[in-house]
Amino acid sequence: MKIFYAIQATGNGHISRAMELLPYLQKYGTVDIFLSGANSTLPLNAPIKYRSKGLSLFYTCDGRLDYWKIVRRVAPLRVMKEVRDLPVEKYDLVINDFECITSLACARKKVPSVNFGHQASFVSDKTPRPDKPSKAGEWILQNYARATNYIGLHFESYDNFIFSPVIKEEILKAEVSNKGHITVYLPSYCDKELIALLKPFKDHRFEVFSRQAVKPYTIDHMTFYPVDAKDFNRSLISCFGIVCGAGFETPAEALYLKKKMIAIPIQGQYEQQCNAAALKKIGITTLDKLDDDFTDTFNNWVNDPLTPTVQYRYSTEAIINILMYRCTNLKSQLDIPYPDLIFN
């Protein structure tokens, strides 16, 4: 089987998930990777067959999307050429992790595809949304990477095509500890803003993963690190708790590790607002933005003895088996009888 795997590189979560999925996908055939996007900080440690600047997201220093920079990087003529030239028709299975060019190419050439990943879960109206849904945000989630099949991932299985997050092997096998520090990962904020935010909390140690840091440095009780998978995993596994954006992979791993969490969605990024709504239902502390309420929220959070958790039902291997069962003609070839293959 020839598999085309389109990976969105507008953030580190998609790349992190792809590295876990690849060994399981390769059991079913040859996997060619299309990497689309220009602003991730983690490398993809695998051969890349096709590459595009894609349609990337950029951020200001105060927790917002930088719309002007996003618009300036859009190149319609380049996108049209890439849609025309992308050879999706040569593959037996096209897997699309929320990537627009692949979706358009499949639609143009009438090639079936699978929208696989967190964003696919928003096809269901059972997936949590904020109290005031965004019409523009909903349109993007429904249309940015349209496909003929959907396999969604989320904190909980809100619908029959939505399964557990893909958790990294290092996290699954981790010996969890509490060394007392608080991990901070807020990539939509700059170091200056984070220093001002965390400086008053002198009784706590912070390990901050920064999009600006090129090497580790320490200011008072705050140590800043470049975004590196190994360092971040170490920090998360051994932290007291984490303050992070309302993305998907990091909160999912924090929940798995039973770590305390404050989640703050990027302003203007509707998917993260939806994730914050889901986390709030689980019992996680959430904030709309960093403002004057942060001090009281942080102090209450630190002193709260409760740590909300969830139970994930599906392993990575099970999720890939489900994808192959539902979205290919391999049903008769799978060794494990459906539906037994869906359980860990």
Coordinates of C-alpha atoms in Angstrom, one line a residue:
M1 CA 0.0 0.0 0.0
K2 CA 1.2 3.5 -0.9
I3 CA 0.2 6.0 1.8
F4 CA 0.3 9.8 1.4
Y5 CA 0.5 11.6 4.8
A6 CA 0.0 15.3 4.9
I7 CA 1.3 17.0 8.1
Q8 CA 0.4 20.5 9.1
A9 CA 3.5 22.2 10.5
T10 CA 1.9 25.4 11.9
G11 CA 2.7 24.1 15.4
N12 CA 4.7 21.4 17.1
G13 CA 1.8 19.2 18.1
H14 CA 1.1 17.8 14.6
I15 CA 4.8 16.9 14.1
S16 CA 5.0 15.3 17.5
R17 CA 1.9 13.2 16.7
A18 CA 3.3 12.2 13.3
M19 CA 6.5 10.8 14.8
E20 CA 4.4 8.5 17.0
L21 CA 2.1 7.4 14.1
L22 CA 4.7 6.7 11.5
P23 CA 5.9 3.3 12.7
Y24 CA 2.3 2.0 12.9
L25 CA 1.5 3.4 9.4
Q26 CA 4.6 1.8 8.0
K27 CA 3.4 -1.6 9.0
Y28 CA 0.7 -1.2 6.3
G29 CA 2.9 0.1 3.5
T30 CA 5.2 2.8 2.2
V31 CA 4.5 6.3 3.7
D32 CA 5.4 9.5 1.8
I33 CA 5.3 12.6 3.8
F34 CA 4.0 16.1 2.8
L35 CA 5.1 18.7 5.3
S36 CA 3.1 22.0 5.0
G37 CA 3.7 25.1 7.0
A38 CA 6.6 27.3 8.1
N39 CA 6.5 28.0 11.8
S40 CA 7.0 24.8 13.8
T41 CA 10.1 24.6 16.1
L42 CA 10.4 20.8 16.3
P43 CA 12.2 18.9 13.5
L44 CA 10.4 16.0 11.8
N45 CA 12.9 13.1 12.1
A46 CA 11.8 11.3 8.9
P47 CA 12.3 11.6 5.2
I48 CA 10.0 14.3 3.6
K49 CA 8.9 13.6 0.1
Y50 CA 7.0 16.9 -0.5
R51 CA 7.3 20.2 1.2
S52 CA 5.3 23.5 1.1
K53 CA 5.3 26.8 3.0
G54 CA 1.5 26.1 3.2
L55 CA -0.8 28.4 5.1
S56 CA 0.9 29.1 8.4
L57 CA -0.2 30.8 11.6
F58 CA 1.9 33.5 13.3
Y59 CA 1.6 35.2 16.7
T60 CA 2.1 38.5 18.4
C61 CA 3.9 38.8 21.8
D62 CA 0.7 39.2 23.8
G63 CA -1.1 35.9 23.1
R64 CA -2.9 36.8 19.8
L65 CA -2.8 35.7 16.2
D66 CA -0.8 38.1 14.0
Y67 CA -3.4 38.4 11.2
W68 CA -1.3 40.9 9.2
K69 CA 1.7 38.5 9.0
I70 CA -0.6 35.6 8.2
V71 CA -2.2 37.5 5.3
R72 CA 1.2 38.7 4.0
R73 CA 2.4 35.1 3.7
V74 CA -0.5 33.9 1.7
A75 CA 0.5 33.2 -1.9
P76 CA -2.6 32.2 -4.0
L77 CA -0.7 31.4 -7.2
R78 CA 1.8 29.2 -5.4
V79 CA -1.0 27.4 -3.6
M80 CA -2.9 26.8 -6.9
K81 CA 0.2 25.4 -8.5
E82 CA 0.9 23.1 -5.6
V83 CA -2.8 21.9 -5.6
R84 CA -2.4 21.0 -9.3
D85 CA 1.0 19.3 -9.0
L86 CA 0.5 17.4 -5.8
P87 CA 0.2 13.7 -7.0
V88 CA -2.4 12.5 -4.5
E89 CA -4.0 10.3 -7.2
K90 CA -0.9 8.0 -7.2
Y91 CA -1.6 6.8 -3.6
D92 CA -3.9 4.1 -2.2
L93 CA -4.6 6.1 1.0
V94 CA -4.4 9.8 1.6
I95 CA -4.2 10.9 5.3
N96 CA -4.7 14.6 5.9
D97 CA -3.8 16.1 9.3
F98 CA -5.7 19.4 8.8
E99 CA -3.8 20.5 5.6
C100 CA -5.5 22.7 3.1
I101 CA -3.5 22.0 -0.1
T102 CA -4.0 18.3 0.2
S103 CA -7.7 18.7 0.7
L104 CA -8.0 20.9 -2.4
A105 CA -5.9 18.6 -4.5
C106 CA -8.1 15.6 -3.5
A107 CA -11.2 17.5 -4.3
R108 CA -9.8 18.7 -7.7
K109 CA -8.8 15.1 -8.6
K110 CA -11.7 13.3 -6.9
V111 CA -9.4 11.3 -4.7
P112 CA -10.8 9.9 -1.4
S113 CA -9.0 11.1 1.7
V114 CA -9.1 10.8 5.5
N115 CA -9.1 13.9 7.7
F116 CA -7.2 12.4 10.6
G117 CA -6.5 14.3 13.8
H118 CA -7.8 16.6 16.4
Q119 CA -9.5 19.0 14.1
A120 CA -11.5 16.2 12.5
S121 CA -13.4 15.8 15.8
F122 CA -15.1 19.2 15.2
V123 CA -17.2 17.7 12.4
S124 CA -19.4 16.5 15.2
D125 CA -21.7 19.0 17.0
K126 CA -21.3 16.9 20.1
T127 CA -17.7 18.1 20.5
P128 CA -17.5 21.0 23.1
R129 CA -17.7 24.6 21.9
P130 CA -17.4 27.9 23.8
D131 CA -20.5 29.6 25.1
K132 CA -20.4 32.0 22.1
P133 CA -19.4 29.9 19.0
S134 CA -17.6 31.8 16.2
K135 CA -19.3 31.5 12.7
A136 CA -15.9 32.2 11.0
G137 CA -14.2 29.7 13.3
E138 CA -16.8 27.1 12.6
W139 CA -16.5 27.6 8.9
I140 CA -12.7 27.1 9.0
L141 CA -13.0 23.9 11.1
Q142 CA -15.6 22.5 8.7
N143 CA -14.0 23.5 5.4
Y144 CA -10.2 24.0 5.7
A145 CA -9.4 20.3 5.2
R146 CA -12.6 18.7 3.9
A147 CA -12.3 14.9 3.3
T148 CA -14.4 11.9 2.5
N149 CA -13.7 10.2 5.8
Y150 CA -13.0 11.5 9.3
I151 CA -11.1 10.0 12.2
G152 CA -11.1 12.5 15.1
L153 CA -8.9 12.7 18.3
H154 CA -10.0 14.5 21.5
F155 CA -9.7 14.5 25.3
E156 CA -12.9 12.3 25.4
S157 CA -14.8 10.2 22.8
Y158 CA -17.6 12.6 22.1
D159 CA -18.8 10.7 19.0
N160 CA -18.4 7.3 17.4
F161 CA -15.5 8.5 15.1
I162 CA -13.6 10.3 17.9
F163 CA -10.8 8.5 19.7
S164 CA -8.1 9.1 22.4
P165 CA -5.2 11.4 21.9
V166 CA -2.0 10.0 20.5
I167 CA 0.4 10.0 23.5
K168 CA 4.2 9.8 22.9
E169 CA 5.9 6.6 23.9
E170 CA 8.2 8.5 26.2
I171 CA 5.2 9.9 28.1
L172 CA 3.5 6.5 28.2
K173 CA 6.5 4.8 29.8
A174 CA 7.5 7.8 32.0
E175 CA 8.2 7.4 35.7
V176 CA 6.1 10.4 36.9
S177 CA 7.6 12.6 39.6
N178 CA 7.1 16.0 41.2
K179 CA 10.3 18.0 41.6
G180 CA 8.3 21.2 42.4
H181 CA 8.8 23.3 39.4
I182 CA 6.0 24.7 37.2
T183 CA 6.4 24.1 33.4
V184 CA 5.3 27.0 31.2
Y185 CA 4.6 26.7 27.5
L186 CA 2.8 29.7 26.0
P187 CA 4.3 30.1 22.5
S188 CA 2.0 33.0 21.6
Y189 CA 3.7 35.2 24.3
C190 CA 7.3 36.6 24.1
D191 CA 9.8 36.3 26.9
K192 CA 9.4 39.9 28.0
E193 CA 5.7 39.4 28.7
L194 CA 6.3 36.0 30.4
I195 CA 9.0 37.5 32.7
A196 CA 6.7 40.3 33.8
L197 CA 3.9 37.7 34.4
L198 CA 5.9 35.3 36.5
K199 CA 8.3 37.6 38.3
P200 CA 6.0 38.2 41.3
F201 CA 5.7 34.5 42.1
K202 CA 9.1 34.2 43.8
D203 CA 8.1 31.2 45.9
H204 CA 7.8 29.1 42.8
R205 CA 10.4 27.8 40.2
F206 CA 9.4 28.1 36.6
E207 CA 10.8 26.2 33.6
V208 CA 9.6 28.3 30.6
F209 CA 9.8 26.9 27.0
S210 CA 10.2 29.9 24.7
R211 CA 9.9 30.4 21.0
Q212 CA 12.6 33.2 21.3
A213 CA 15.3 31.4 23.4
V214 CA 18.2 30.1 21.5
K215 CA 19.9 28.6 24.6
P216 CA 18.9 28.2 28.2
Y217 CA 19.1 31.2 30.5
T218 CA 18.0 32.0 34.0
I219 CA 16.4 35.1 35.5
D220 CA 15.8 34.9 39.3
H221 CA 13.4 31.9 39.7
M222 CA 12.7 31.5 36.0
T223 CA 14.7 29.4 33.6
F224 CA 14.0 29.8 29.9
Y225 CA 14.7 26.9 27.4
P226 CA 14.4 26.7 23.6
V227 CA 11.6 24.4 22.6
D228 CA 13.1 20.9 22.5
A229 CA 11.2 17.7 22.7
K230 CA 13.6 15.9 25.1
D231 CA 13.9 18.9 27.5
F232 CA 10.1 19.6 27.4
N233 CA 9.2 15.9 28.1
R234 CA 11.6 15.9 31.1
S235 CA 10.1 19.1 32.5
L236 CA 6.5 18.0 32.0
I237 CA 7.1 14.5 33.5
S238 CA 8.7 15.9 36.7
C239 CA 6.7 19.2 37.2
F240 CA 4.2 20.1 39.9
G241 CA 2.0 21.5 37.2
I242 CA 1.9 23.3 33.8
V243 CA 0.7 26.6 32.5
C244 CA 0.1 26.2 28.7
G245 CA -2.0 27.1 25.7
A246 CA -5.2 25.3 25.0
G247 CA -3.8 23.4 22.1
F248 CA -4.3 19.6 22.0
E249 CA -1.1 17.5 22.4
T250 CA 0.3 19.2 25.5
P251 CA -2.9 19.3 27.5
A252 CA -3.6 15.7 26.5
E253 CA -0.2 14.6 27.8
A254 CA -0.7 16.6 31.0
L255 CA -4.0 14.9 31.6
Y256 CA -2.5 11.5 31.0
L257 CA 0.3 12.3 33.5
K258 CA -2.2 13.6 36.0
K259 CA -0.5 17.0 36.2
K260 CA -2.2 20.2 37.4
M261 CA -2.9 22.5 34.5
I262 CA -3.9 26.1 33.7
A263 CA -4.9 26.4 30.0
I264 CA -5.0 29.7 28.2
P265 CA -6.2 29.7 24.6
I266 CA -4.5 31.8 21.9
Q267 CA -6.8 34.8 21.3
G268 CA -8.4 34.6 18.0
Q269 CA -7.7 30.9 17.5
Y270 CA -11.2 29.3 17.7
E271 CA -10.0 25.7 17.9
Q272 CA -8.2 26.6 21.1
Q273 CA -11.3 28.3 22.5
C274 CA -13.1 25.0 21.8
N275 CA -10.4 23.0 23.6
A276 CA -10.6 25.4 26.6
A277 CA -14.3 24.7 26.7
A278 CA -13.7 20.9 26.7
L279 CA -11.0 21.2 29.4
K280 CA -13.3 23.3 31.6
K281 CA -15.9 20.6 31.4
I282 CA -13.3 18.1 32.7
G283 CA -12.5 20.5 35.6
I284 CA -9.3 22.1 34.3
T285 CA -8.6 25.7 35.3
T286 CA -8.9 27.9 32.1
L287 CA -8.4 31.6 31.4
D288 CA -9.4 33.6 28.4
K289 CA -6.2 35.5 28.4
L290 CA -3.3 36.6 30.7
D291 CA -4.6 39.6 32.6
D292 CA -5.0 40.9 36.2
D293 CA -7.0 37.8 37.1
F294 CA -4.0 35.6 36.6
T295 CA -2.6 36.3 40.1
D296 CA -5.7 35.1 42.0
T297 CA -6.3 32.3 39.6
F298 CA -2.7 31.1 39.9
N299 CA -2.7 31.2 43.7
N300 CA -6.0 29.3 43.9
W301 CA -4.8 26.8 41.5
V302 CA -1.5 26.1 43.3
N303 CA -3.4 25.6 46.6
D304 CA -6.2 23.4 45.2
P305 CA -5.6 19.8 46.1
L306 CA -7.7 18.4 43.3
T307 CA -6.2 17.4 39.9
P308 CA -8.8 16.5 37.3
T309 CA -8.0 13.5 35.1
V310 CA -9.5 11.5 32.2
Q311 CA -9.0 7.9 31.2
Y312 CA -7.9 7.3 27.6
R313 CA -9.3 4.1 26.0
Y314 CA -7.5 3.7 22.7
S315 CA -3.8 3.0 22.1
T316 CA -2.0 4.5 19.1
E317 CA -1.9 1.1 17.4
A318 CA -5.6 0.6 18.0
I319 CA -6.4 4.0 16.4
I320 CA -4.3 3.2 13.3
N321 CA -6.1 -0.2 13.1
I322 CA -9.5 1.6 13.2
L323 CA -8.4 4.0 10.5
M324 CA -7.4 1.2 8.2
Y325 CA -10.5 -0.8 9.0
R326 CA -12.9 2.1 8.3
C327 CA -11.1 4.0 5.5
T328 CA -9.5 1.3 3.3
N329 CA -10.4 -2.1 1.8
L330 CA -8.3 -4.0 4.4
K331 CA -11.1 -5.2 6.6
S332 CA -10.8 -8.8 5.6
Q333 CA -7.0 -8.7 6.1
L334 CA -6.8 -7.4 9.7
D335 CA -5.8 -10.1 12.2
I336 CA -7.9 -8.6 15.0
P337 CA -11.7 -8.9 14.6
Y338 CA -13.5 -5.7 14.8
P339 CA -14.6 -4.2 17.2
D340 CA -12.1 -5.9 19.5
L341 CA -9.3 -4.0 17.8
I342 CA -10.5 -0.7 19.3
F343 CA -9.5 -1.4 22.8
N344 CA -6.0 -1.1 24.4

